Amino acid sequence: RKPFNVCGLIILFIIPFLTVFLMASIGSFFLPKIYRSTALVLIEEKQLLTPLVKEMAVSPSLQQRLGVLKEQILSFSRLEEIAQEAKLTNNIKGGRQLELLLHSLRERIKVEAIAPTLIQISFEDQSPVIAKTVVECITKTFVEESLSSQEEEATSAIDFIKKQVDLYKQELEKAESSLKVFKEKNLLDLPGSA
């Protein structure tokens, strides 16, 4: 039998491990730094519709609203507004460069629901200032779109209630008219009229 060779073990395992570790550590200094900016948005669903109206009118769920708002925010026109607000279009010369910038933005922007009423908006960039600015623009846009959606929902609820009030008012007027005609026809037949 051969004796256990410690030097062979060092050469076979420890030196290659240390070499890979040192190369990875040194290489990490040359990789570009990526900064991630994140914002959390709490969505409070206010119940504008009473239980009576709720059965008759359909209110979109949080997931449906998130999907719609996400598509609106990630549309090219909205991304162009965000890019201009974040001053990313200052050095863009042609339409092709702008299109590439917008595709890049769309890929790096993440909008996801992390809880039933909590939405996370994040963006990664090599510049921490740009990452922060883009997330601020997206968050502002998201809040504006959400408020607009809630305002539309409230307006449609009010319109629905007004239509219901008018309908019931007409029915009440018709019932009062019928009662008046009935009383006039049957005035002598009513108890207590002598």
PDB file of N, CA, C and O in Angstrom, residues 34-98:
ATOM      1  N   ILE A  34     -24.388  47.023 -11.231  1.00  0.00           N
ATOM      2  CA  ILE A  34     -25.800  47.166 -11.591  1.00  0.00           C
ATOM      3  C   ILE A  34     -26.552  47.583 -10.329  1.00  0.00           C
ATOM      4  O   ILE A  34     -26.453  46.941  -9.291  1.00  0.00           O
ATOM      5  N   TYR A  35     -27.293  48.675 -10.453  1.00  0.00           N
ATOM      6  CA  TYR A  35     -28.069  49.189  -9.323  1.00  0.00           C
ATOM      7  C   TYR A  35     -29.539  48.912  -9.571  1.00  0.00           C
ATOM      8  O   TYR A  35     -30.026  49.074 -10.692  1.00  0.00           O
ATOM      9  N   ARG A  36     -30.220  48.510  -8.526  1.00  0.00           N
ATOM     10  CA  ARG A  36     -31.655  48.252  -8.618  1.00  0.00           C
ATOM     11  C   ARG A  36     -32.385  49.206  -7.697  1.00  0.00           C
ATOM     12  O   ARG A  36     -32.054  49.333  -6.524  1.00  0.00           O
ATOM     13  N   SER A  37     -33.357  49.884  -8.268  1.00  0.00           N
ATOM     14  CA  SER A  37     -34.222  50.752  -7.479  1.00  0.00           C
ATOM     15  C   SER A  37     -35.587  50.093  -7.427  1.00  0.00           C
ATOM     16  O   SER A  37     -36.081  49.582  -8.433  1.00  0.00           O
ATOM     17  N   THR A  38     -36.192  50.093  -6.240  1.00  0.00           N
ATOM     18  CA  THR A  38     -37.463  49.414  -6.036  1.00  0.00           C
ATOM     19  C   THR A  38     -38.409  50.315  -5.265  1.00  0.00           C
ATOM     20  O   THR A  38     -37.993  51.029  -4.361  1.00  0.00           O
ATOM     21  N   ALA A  39     -39.672  50.264  -5.644  1.00  0.00           N
ATOM     22  CA  ALA A  39     -40.718  50.990  -4.917  1.00  0.00           C
ATOM     23  C   ALA A  39     -41.863  50.021  -4.651  1.00  0.00           C
ATOM     24  O   ALA A  39     -42.189  49.184  -5.495  1.00  0.00           O
ATOM     25  N   LEU A  40     -42.453  50.134  -3.479  1.00  0.00           N
ATOM     26  CA  LEU A  40     -43.619  49.334  -3.128  1.00  0.00           C
ATOM     27  C   LEU A  40     -44.832  50.246  -3.099  1.00  0.00           C
ATOM     28  O   LEU A  40     -44.789  51.331  -2.521  1.00  0.00           O
ATOM     29  N   VAL A  41     -45.892  49.806  -3.738  1.00  0.00           N
ATOM     30  CA  VAL A  41     -47.127  50.591  -3.793  1.00  0.00           C
ATOM     31  C   VAL A  41     -48.220  49.770  -3.133  1.00  0.00           C
ATOM     32  O   VAL A  41     -48.473  48.627  -3.528  1.00  0.00           O
ATOM     33  N   LEU A  42     -48.858  50.356  -2.129  1.00  0.00           N
ATOM     34  CA  LEU A  42     -49.968  49.711  -1.443  1.00  0.00           C
ATOM     35  C   LEU A  42     -51.256  50.125  -2.133  1.00  0.00           C
ATOM     36  O   LEU A  42     -51.535  51.310  -2.281  1.00  0.00           O
ATOM     37  N   ILE A  43     -52.026  49.147  -2.550  1.00  0.00           N
ATOM     38  CA  ILE A  43     -53.292  49.404  -3.220  1.00  0.00           C
ATOM     39  C   ILE A  43     -54.411  49.178  -2.214  1.00  0.00           C
ATOM     40  O   ILE A  43     -54.575  48.080  -1.698  1.00  0.00           O
ATOM     41  N   GLU A  44     -55.133  50.238  -1.924  1.00  0.00           N
ATOM     42  CA  GLU A  44     -56.288  50.129  -1.043  1.00  0.00           C
ATOM     43  C   GLU A  44     -57.522  50.161  -1.913  1.00  0.00           C
ATOM     44  O   GLU A  44     -57.773  51.145  -2.609  1.00  0.00           O
ATOM     45  N   GLU A  45     -58.284  49.083  -1.858  1.00  0.00           N
ATOM     46  CA  GLU A  45     -59.515  49.037  -2.643  1.00  0.00           C
ATOM     47  C   GLU A  45     -60.626  49.646  -1.830  1.00  0.00           C
ATOM     48  O   GLU A  45     -61.021  49.127  -0.808  1.00  0.00           O
ATOM     49  N   LYS A  46     -61.093  50.778  -2.272  1.00  0.00           N
ATOM     50  CA  LYS A  46     -62.215  51.428  -1.609  1.00  0.00           C
ATOM     51  C   LYS A  46     -63.489  50.920  -2.256  1.00  0.00           C
ATOM     52  O   LYS A  46     -63.602  50.900  -3.464  1.00  0.00           O
ATOM     53  N   GLN A  47     -64.404  50.525  -1.427  1.00  0.00           N
ATOM     54  CA  GLN A  47     -65.674  50.015  -1.926  1.00  0.00           C
ATOM     55  C   GLN A  47     -66.618  51.182  -2.156  1.00  0.00           C
ATOM     56  O   GLN A  47     -67.214  51.700  -1.223  1.00  0.00           O
ATOM     57  N   LEU A  48     -66.727  51.606  -3.395  1.00  0.00           N
ATOM     58  CA  LEU A  48     -67.573  52.732  -3.736  1.00  0.00           C
ATOM     59  C   LEU A  48     -69.028  52.307  -3.890  1.00  0.00           C
ATOM     60  O   LEU A  48     -69.933  53.109  -3.753  1.00  0.00           O
ATOM     61  N   LEU A  49     -69.213  51.061  -4.220  1.00  0.00           N
ATOM     62  CA  LEU A  49     -70.550  50.587  -4.519  1.00  0.00           C
ATOM     63  C   LEU A  49     -71.150  49.898  -3.298  1.00  0.00           C
ATOM     64  O   LEU A  49     -70.496  49.112  -2.634  1.00  0.00           O
ATOM     65  N   THR A  50     -72.388  50.189  -3.031  1.00  0.00           N
ATOM     66  CA  THR A  50     -73.079  49.533  -1.915  1.00  0.00           C
ATOM     67  C   THR A  50     -73.368  48.092  -2.303  1.00  0.00           C
ATOM     68  O   THR A  50     -73.322  47.728  -3.480  1.00  0.00           O
ATOM     69  N   PRO A  51     -73.707  47.256  -1.325  1.00  0.00           N
ATOM     70  CA  PRO A  51     -74.000  45.853  -1.655  1.00  0.00           C
ATOM     71  C   PRO A  51     -75.122  45.686  -2.680  1.00  0.00           C
ATOM     72  O   PRO A  51     -75.078  44.793  -3.510  1.00  0.00           O
ATOM     73  N   LEU A  52     -76.125  46.557  -2.656  1.00  0.00           N
ATOM     74  CA  LEU A  52     -77.214  46.463  -3.634  1.00  0.00           C
ATOM     75  C   LEU A  52     -76.689  46.701  -5.044  1.00  0.00           C
ATOM     76  O   LEU A  52     -76.981  45.957  -5.973  1.00  0.00           O
ATOM     77  N   VAL A  53     -75.899  47.737  -5.205  1.00  0.00           N
ATOM     78  CA  VAL A  53     -75.372  48.084  -6.524  1.00  0.00           C
ATOM     79  C   VAL A  53     -74.277  47.106  -6.937  1.00  0.00           C
ATOM     80  O   VAL A  53     -74.116  46.807  -8.110  1.00  0.00           O
ATOM     81  N   LYS A  54     -73.546  46.580  -5.966  1.00  0.00           N
ATOM     82  CA  LYS A  54     -72.442  45.685  -6.261  1.00  0.00           C
ATOM     83  C   LYS A  54     -72.907  44.442  -7.009  1.00  0.00           C
ATOM     84  O   LYS A  54     -72.201  43.899  -7.841  1.00  0.00           O
ATOM     85  N   GLU A  55     -74.120  43.992  -6.706  1.00  0.00           N
ATOM     86  CA  GLU A  55     -74.642  42.821  -7.392  1.00  0.00           C
ATOM     87  C   GLU A  55     -74.945  43.131  -8.848  1.00  0.00           C
ATOM     88  O   GLU A  55     -74.886  42.260  -9.698  1.00  0.00           O
ATOM     89  N   MET A  56     -75.271  44.370  -9.143  1.00  0.00           N
ATOM     90  CA  MET A  56     -75.671  44.741 -10.492  1.00  0.00           C
ATOM     91  C   MET A  56     -74.510  45.267 -11.321  1.00  0.00           C
ATOM     92  O   MET A  56     -74.523  45.150 -12.535  1.00  0.00           O
ATOM     93  N   ALA A  57     -73.518  45.891 -10.691  1.00  0.00           N
ATOM     94  CA  ALA A  57     -72.389  46.467 -11.416  1.00  0.00           C
ATOM     95  C   ALA A  57     -71.147  45.625 -11.155  1.00  0.00           C
ATOM     96  O   ALA A  57     -70.974  45.086 -10.078  1.00  0.00           O
ATOM     97  N   VAL A  58     -70.287  45.536 -12.146  1.00  0.00           N
ATOM     98  CA  VAL A  58     -69.083  44.722 -12.027  1.00  0.00           C
ATOM     99  C   VAL A  58     -67.902  45.630 -11.733  1.00  0.00           C
ATOM    100  O   VAL A  58     -67.638  46.575 -12.467  1.00  0.00           O
ATOM    101  N   SER A  59     -67.183  45.334 -10.645  1.00  0.00           N
ATOM    102  CA  SER A  59     -65.994  46.092 -10.284  1.00  0.00           C
ATOM    103  C   SER A  59     -64.775  45.220 -10.573  1.00  0.00           C
ATOM    104  O   SER A  59     -64.723  44.065 -10.153  1.00  0.00           O
ATOM    105  N   PRO A  60     -63.765  45.743 -11.297  1.00  0.00           N
ATOM    106  CA  PRO A  60     -62.621  44.905 -11.651  1.00  0.00           C
ATOM    107  C   PRO A  60     -61.795  44.526 -10.420  1.00  0.00           C
ATOM    108  O   PRO A  60     -61.668  45.294  -9.477  1.00  0.00           O
ATOM    109  N   SER A  61     -61.220  43.314 -10.463  1.00  0.00           N
ATOM    110  CA  SER A  61     -60.386  42.860  -9.357  1.00  0.00           C
ATOM    111  C   SER A  61     -59.026  43.557  -9.407  1.00  0.00           C
ATOM    112  O   SER A  61     -58.667  44.184 -10.410  1.00  0.00           O
ATOM    113  N   LEU A  62     -58.275  43.411  -8.324  1.00  0.00           N
ATOM    114  CA  LEU A  62     -56.953  44.026  -8.245  1.00  0.00           C
ATOM    115  C   LEU A  62     -56.042  43.474  -9.338  1.00  0.00           C
ATOM    116  O   LEU A  62     -55.306  44.225  -9.980  1.00  0.00           O
ATOM    117  N   GLN A  63     -56.093  42.165  -9.573  1.00  0.00           N
ATOM    118  CA  GLN A  63     -55.233  41.556 -10.588  1.00  0.00           C
ATOM    119  C   GLN A  63     -55.581  42.075 -11.988  1.00  0.00           C
ATOM    120  O   GLN A  63     -54.694  42.321 -12.792  1.00  0.00           O
ATOM    121  N   GLN A  64     -56.870  42.258 -12.254  1.00  0.00           N
ATOM    122  CA  GLN A  64     -57.271  42.798 -13.554  1.00  0.00           C
ATOM    123  C   GLN A  64     -56.783  44.234 -13.706  1.00  0.00           C
ATOM    124  O   GLN A  64     -56.262  44.614 -14.752  1.00  0.00           O
ATOM    125  N   ARG A  65     -56.961  45.032 -12.658  1.00  0.00           N
ATOM    126  CA  ARG A  65     -56.496  46.422 -12.718  1.00  0.00           C
ATOM    127  C   ARG A  65     -54.990  46.482 -12.864  1.00  0.00           C
ATOM    128  O   ARG A  65     -54.459  47.310 -13.607  1.00  0.00           O
ATOM    129  N   LEU A  66     -54.267  45.603 -12.143  1.00  0.00           N
ATOM    130  CA  LEU A  66     -52.810  45.571 -12.248  1.00  0.00           C
ATOM    131  C   LEU A  66     -52.388  45.242 -13.672  1.00  0.00           C
ATOM    132  O   LEU A  66     -51.490  45.884 -14.222  1.00  0.00           O
ATOM    133  N   GLY A  67     -53.042  44.274 -14.290  1.00  0.00           N
ATOM    134  CA  GLY A  67     -52.711  43.900 -15.664  1.00  0.00           C
ATOM    135  C   GLY A  67     -52.910  45.052 -16.625  1.00  0.00           C
ATOM    136  O   GLY A  67     -52.059  45.329 -17.474  1.00  0.00           O
ATOM    137  N   VAL A  68     -54.030  45.732 -16.487  1.00  0.00           N
ATOM    138  CA  VAL A  68     -54.325  46.868 -17.369  1.00  0.00           C
ATOM    139  C   VAL A  68     -53.322  47.999 -17.139  1.00  0.00           C
ATOM    140  O   VAL A  68     -52.772  48.567 -18.091  1.00  0.00           O
ATOM    141  N   LEU A  69     -53.080  48.330 -15.872  1.00  0.00           N
ATOM    142  CA  LEU A  69     -52.139  49.414 -15.569  1.00  0.00           C
ATOM    143  C   LEU A  69     -50.724  49.070 -16.018  1.00  0.00           C
ATOM    144  O   LEU A  69     -49.998  49.923 -16.530  1.00  0.00           O
ATOM    145  N   LYS A  70     -50.340  47.809 -15.859  1.00  0.00           N
ATOM    146  CA  LYS A  70     -49.000  47.382 -16.271  1.00  0.00           C
ATOM    147  C   LYS A  70     -48.844  47.541 -17.780  1.00  0.00           C
ATOM    148  O   LYS A  70     -47.828  48.059 -18.252  1.00  0.00           O
ATOM    149  N   GLU A  71     -49.854  47.134 -18.541  1.00  0.00           N
ATOM    150  CA  GLU A  71     -49.785  47.285 -19.987  1.00  0.00           C
ATOM    151  C   GLU A  71     -49.757  48.751 -20.400  1.00  0.00           C
ATOM    152  O   GLU A  71     -49.066  49.132 -21.330  1.00  0.00           O
ATOM    153  N   GLN A  72     -50.513  49.585 -19.690  1.00  0.00           N
ATOM    154  CA  GLN A  72     -50.510  51.017 -20.010  1.00  0.00           C
ATOM    155  C   GLN A  72     -49.140  51.626 -19.719  1.00  0.00           C
ATOM    156  O   GLN A  72     -48.625  52.420 -20.503  1.00  0.00           O
ATOM    157  N   ILE A  73     -48.556  51.253 -18.591  1.00  0.00           N
ATOM    158  CA  ILE A  73     -47.255  51.810 -18.211  1.00  0.00           C
ATOM    159  C   ILE A  73     -46.161  51.332 -19.155  1.00  0.00           C
ATOM    160  O   ILE A  73     -45.264  52.088 -19.508  1.00  0.00           O
ATOM    161  N   LEU A  74     -46.232  50.076 -19.589  1.00  0.00           N
ATOM    162  CA  LEU A  74     -45.188  49.523 -20.446  1.00  0.00           C
ATOM    163  C   LEU A  74     -45.462  49.742 -21.936  1.00  0.00           C
ATOM    164  O   LEU A  74     -44.748  49.204 -22.770  1.00  0.00           O
ATOM    165  N   SER A  75     -46.466  50.543 -22.264  1.00  0.00           N
ATOM    166  CA  SER A  75     -46.706  50.875 -23.670  1.00  0.00           C
ATOM    167  C   SER A  75     -45.580  51.797 -24.151  1.00  0.00           C
ATOM    168  O   SER A  75     -44.967  52.518 -23.363  1.00  0.00           O
ATOM    169  N   PHE A  76     -45.315  51.770 -25.438  1.00  0.00           N
ATOM    170  CA  PHE A  76     -44.190  52.541 -25.959  1.00  0.00           C
ATOM    171  C   PHE A  76     -44.379  54.045 -25.783  1.00  0.00           C
ATOM    172  O   PHE A  76     -43.416  54.764 -25.517  1.00  0.00           O
ATOM    173  N   SER A  77     -45.613  54.520 -25.902  1.00  0.00           N
ATOM    174  CA  SER A  77     -45.823  55.963 -25.719  1.00  0.00           C
ATOM    175  C   SER A  77     -45.521  56.366 -24.278  1.00  0.00           C
ATOM    176  O   SER A  77     -44.905  57.396 -24.019  1.00  0.00           O
ATOM    177  N   ARG A  78     -45.960  55.542 -23.320  1.00  0.00           N
ATOM    178  CA  ARG A  78     -45.705  55.855 -21.904  1.00  0.00           C
ATOM    179  C   ARG A  78     -44.220  55.690 -21.577  1.00  0.00           C
ATOM    180  O   ARG A  78     -43.649  56.488 -20.842  1.00  0.00           O
ATOM    181  N   LEU A  79     -43.580  54.665 -22.159  1.00  0.00           N
ATOM    182  CA  LEU A  79     -42.141  54.482 -21.943  1.00  0.00           C
ATOM    183  C   LEU A  79     -41.350  55.657 -22.497  1.00  0.00           C
ATOM    184  O   LEU A  79     -40.351  56.078 -21.909  1.00  0.00           O
ATOM    185  N   GLU A  80     -41.811  56.209 -23.617  1.00  0.00           N
ATOM    186  CA  GLU A  80     -41.132  57.375 -24.195  1.00  0.00           C
ATOM    187  C   GLU A  80     -41.250  58.574 -23.252  1.00  0.00           C
ATOM    188  O   GLU A  80     -40.281  59.313 -23.056  1.00  0.00           O
ATOM    189  N   GLU A  81     -42.436  58.754 -22.647  1.00  0.00           N
ATOM    190  CA  GLU A  81     -42.612  59.832 -21.670  1.00  0.00           C
ATOM    191  C   GLU A  81     -41.676  59.631 -20.473  1.00  0.00           C
ATOM    192  O   GLU A  81     -41.059  60.584 -20.000  1.00  0.00           O
ATOM    193  N   ILE A  82     -41.577  58.392 -20.001  1.00  0.00           N
ATOM    194  CA  ILE A  82     -40.705  58.087 -18.860  1.00  0.00           C
ATOM    195  C   ILE A  82     -39.253  58.356 -19.235  1.00  0.00           C
ATOM    196  O   ILE A  82     -38.490  58.947 -18.461  1.00  0.00           O
ATOM    197  N   ALA A  83     -38.848  57.930 -20.434  1.00  0.00           N
ATOM    198  CA  ALA A  83     -37.467  58.151 -20.891  1.00  0.00           C
ATOM    199  C   ALA A  83     -37.160  59.639 -21.000  1.00  0.00           C
ATOM    200  O   ALA A  83     -36.070  60.086 -20.624  1.00  0.00           O
ATOM    201  N   GLN A  84     -38.109  60.432 -21.488  1.00  0.00           N
ATOM    202  CA  GLN A  84     -37.891  61.873 -21.596  1.00  0.00           C
ATOM    203  C   GLN A  84     -37.832  62.512 -20.214  1.00  0.00           C
ATOM    204  O   GLN A  84     -36.989  63.385 -19.960  1.00  0.00           O
ATOM    205  N   GLU A  85     -38.714  62.079 -19.325  1.00  0.00           N
ATOM    206  CA  GLU A  85     -38.725  62.642 -17.975  1.00  0.00           C
ATOM    207  C   GLU A  85     -37.442  62.294 -17.220  1.00  0.00           C
ATOM    208  O   GLU A  85     -36.942  63.101 -16.435  1.00  0.00           O
ATOM    209  N   ALA A  86     -36.904  61.092 -17.477  1.00  0.00           N
ATOM    210  CA  ALA A  86     -35.660  60.679 -16.831  1.00  0.00           C
ATOM    211  C   ALA A  86     -34.430  61.180 -17.589  1.00  0.00           C
ATOM    212  O   ALA A  86     -33.298  60.864 -17.229  1.00  0.00           O
ATOM    213  N   LYS A  87     -34.661  61.944 -18.667  1.00  0.00           N
ATOM    214  CA  LYS A  87     -33.593  62.533 -19.489  1.00  0.00           C
ATOM    215  C   LYS A  87     -32.690  61.468 -20.125  1.00  0.00           C
ATOM    216  O   LYS A  87     -31.481  61.652 -20.255  1.00  0.00           O
ATOM    217  N   LEU A  88     -33.299  60.348 -20.523  1.00  0.00           N
ATOM    218  CA  LEU A  88     -32.545  59.288 -21.191  1.00  0.00           C
ATOM    219  C   LEU A  88     -32.488  59.502 -22.698  1.00  0.00           C
ATOM    220  O   LEU A  88     -31.706  58.860 -23.381  1.00  0.00           O
ATOM    221  N   THR A  89     -33.314  60.406 -23.206  1.00  0.00           N
ATOM    222  CA  THR A  89     -33.381  60.632 -24.653  1.00  0.00           C
ATOM    223  C   THR A  89     -32.500  61.788 -25.118  1.00  0.00           C
ATOM    224  O   THR A  89     -32.515  62.120 -26.298  1.00  0.00           O
ATOM    225  N   ASN A  90     -31.722  62.377 -24.212  1.00  0.00           N
ATOM    226  CA  ASN A  90     -30.900  63.538 -24.584  1.00  0.00           C
ATOM    227  C   ASN A  90     -29.871  63.217 -25.661  1.00  0.00           C
ATOM    228  O   ASN A  90     -29.597  64.044 -26.518  1.00  0.00           O
ATOM    229  N   ASN A  91     -29.288  62.012 -25.624  1.00  0.00           N
ATOM    230  CA  ASN A  91     -28.234  61.668 -26.580  1.00  0.00           C
ATOM    231  C   ASN A  91     -28.742  60.795 -27.722  1.00  0.00           C
ATOM    232  O   ASN A  91     -27.953  60.307 -28.519  1.00  0.00           O
ATOM    233  N   ILE A  92     -30.040  60.602 -27.807  1.00  0.00           N
ATOM    234  CA  ILE A  92     -30.617  59.760 -28.860  1.00  0.00           C
ATOM    235  C   ILE A  92     -30.729  60.592 -30.137  1.00  0.00           C
ATOM    236  O   ILE A  92     -31.277  61.683 -30.133  1.00  0.00           O
ATOM    237  N   LYS A  93     -30.216  60.037 -31.245  1.00  0.00           N
ATOM    238  CA  LYS A  93     -30.201  60.780 -32.495  1.00  0.00           C
ATOM    239  C   LYS A  93     -31.269  60.299 -33.473  1.00  0.00           C
ATOM    240  O   LYS A  93     -31.872  61.085 -34.167  1.00  0.00           O
ATOM    241  N   GLY A  94     -31.521  59.004 -33.550  1.00  0.00           N
ATOM    242  CA  GLY A  94     -32.463  58.504 -34.547  1.00  0.00           C
ATOM    243  C   GLY A  94     -33.584  57.683 -33.920  1.00  0.00           C
ATOM    244  O   GLY A  94     -33.573  57.358 -32.743  1.00  0.00           O
ATOM    245  N   GLY A  95     -34.540  57.359 -34.776  1.00  0.00           N
ATOM    246  CA  GLY A  95     -35.684  56.576 -34.324  1.00  0.00           C
ATOM    247  C   GLY A  95     -35.298  55.168 -33.897  1.00  0.00           C
ATOM    248  O   GLY A  95     -35.891  54.602 -32.982  1.00  0.00           O
ATOM    249  N   ARG A  96     -34.305  54.598 -34.564  1.00  0.00           N
ATOM    250  CA  ARG A  96     -33.853  53.237 -34.231  1.00  0.00           C
ATOM    251  C   ARG A  96     -33.230  53.204 -32.837  1.00  0.00           C
ATOM    252  O   ARG A  96     -33.470  52.285 -32.070  1.00  0.00           O
ATOM    253  N   GLN A  97     -32.427  54.213 -32.508  1.00  0.00           N
ATOM    254  CA  GLN A  97     -31.824  54.273 -31.167  1.00  0.00           C
ATOM    255  C   GLN A  97     -32.900  54.430 -30.097  1.00  0.00           C
ATOM    256  O   GLN A  97     -32.819  53.819 -29.037  1.00  0.00           O
ATOM    257  N   LEU A  98     -33.909  55.235 -30.386  1.00  0.00           N
ATOM    258  CA  LEU A  98     -35.006  55.421 -29.441  1.00  0.00           C
ATOM    259  C   LEU A  98     -35.762  54.106 -29.243  1.00  0.00           C
ATOM    260  O   LEU A  98     -36.102  53.736 -28.116  1.00  0.00           O
TER     261      LEU A  98
END
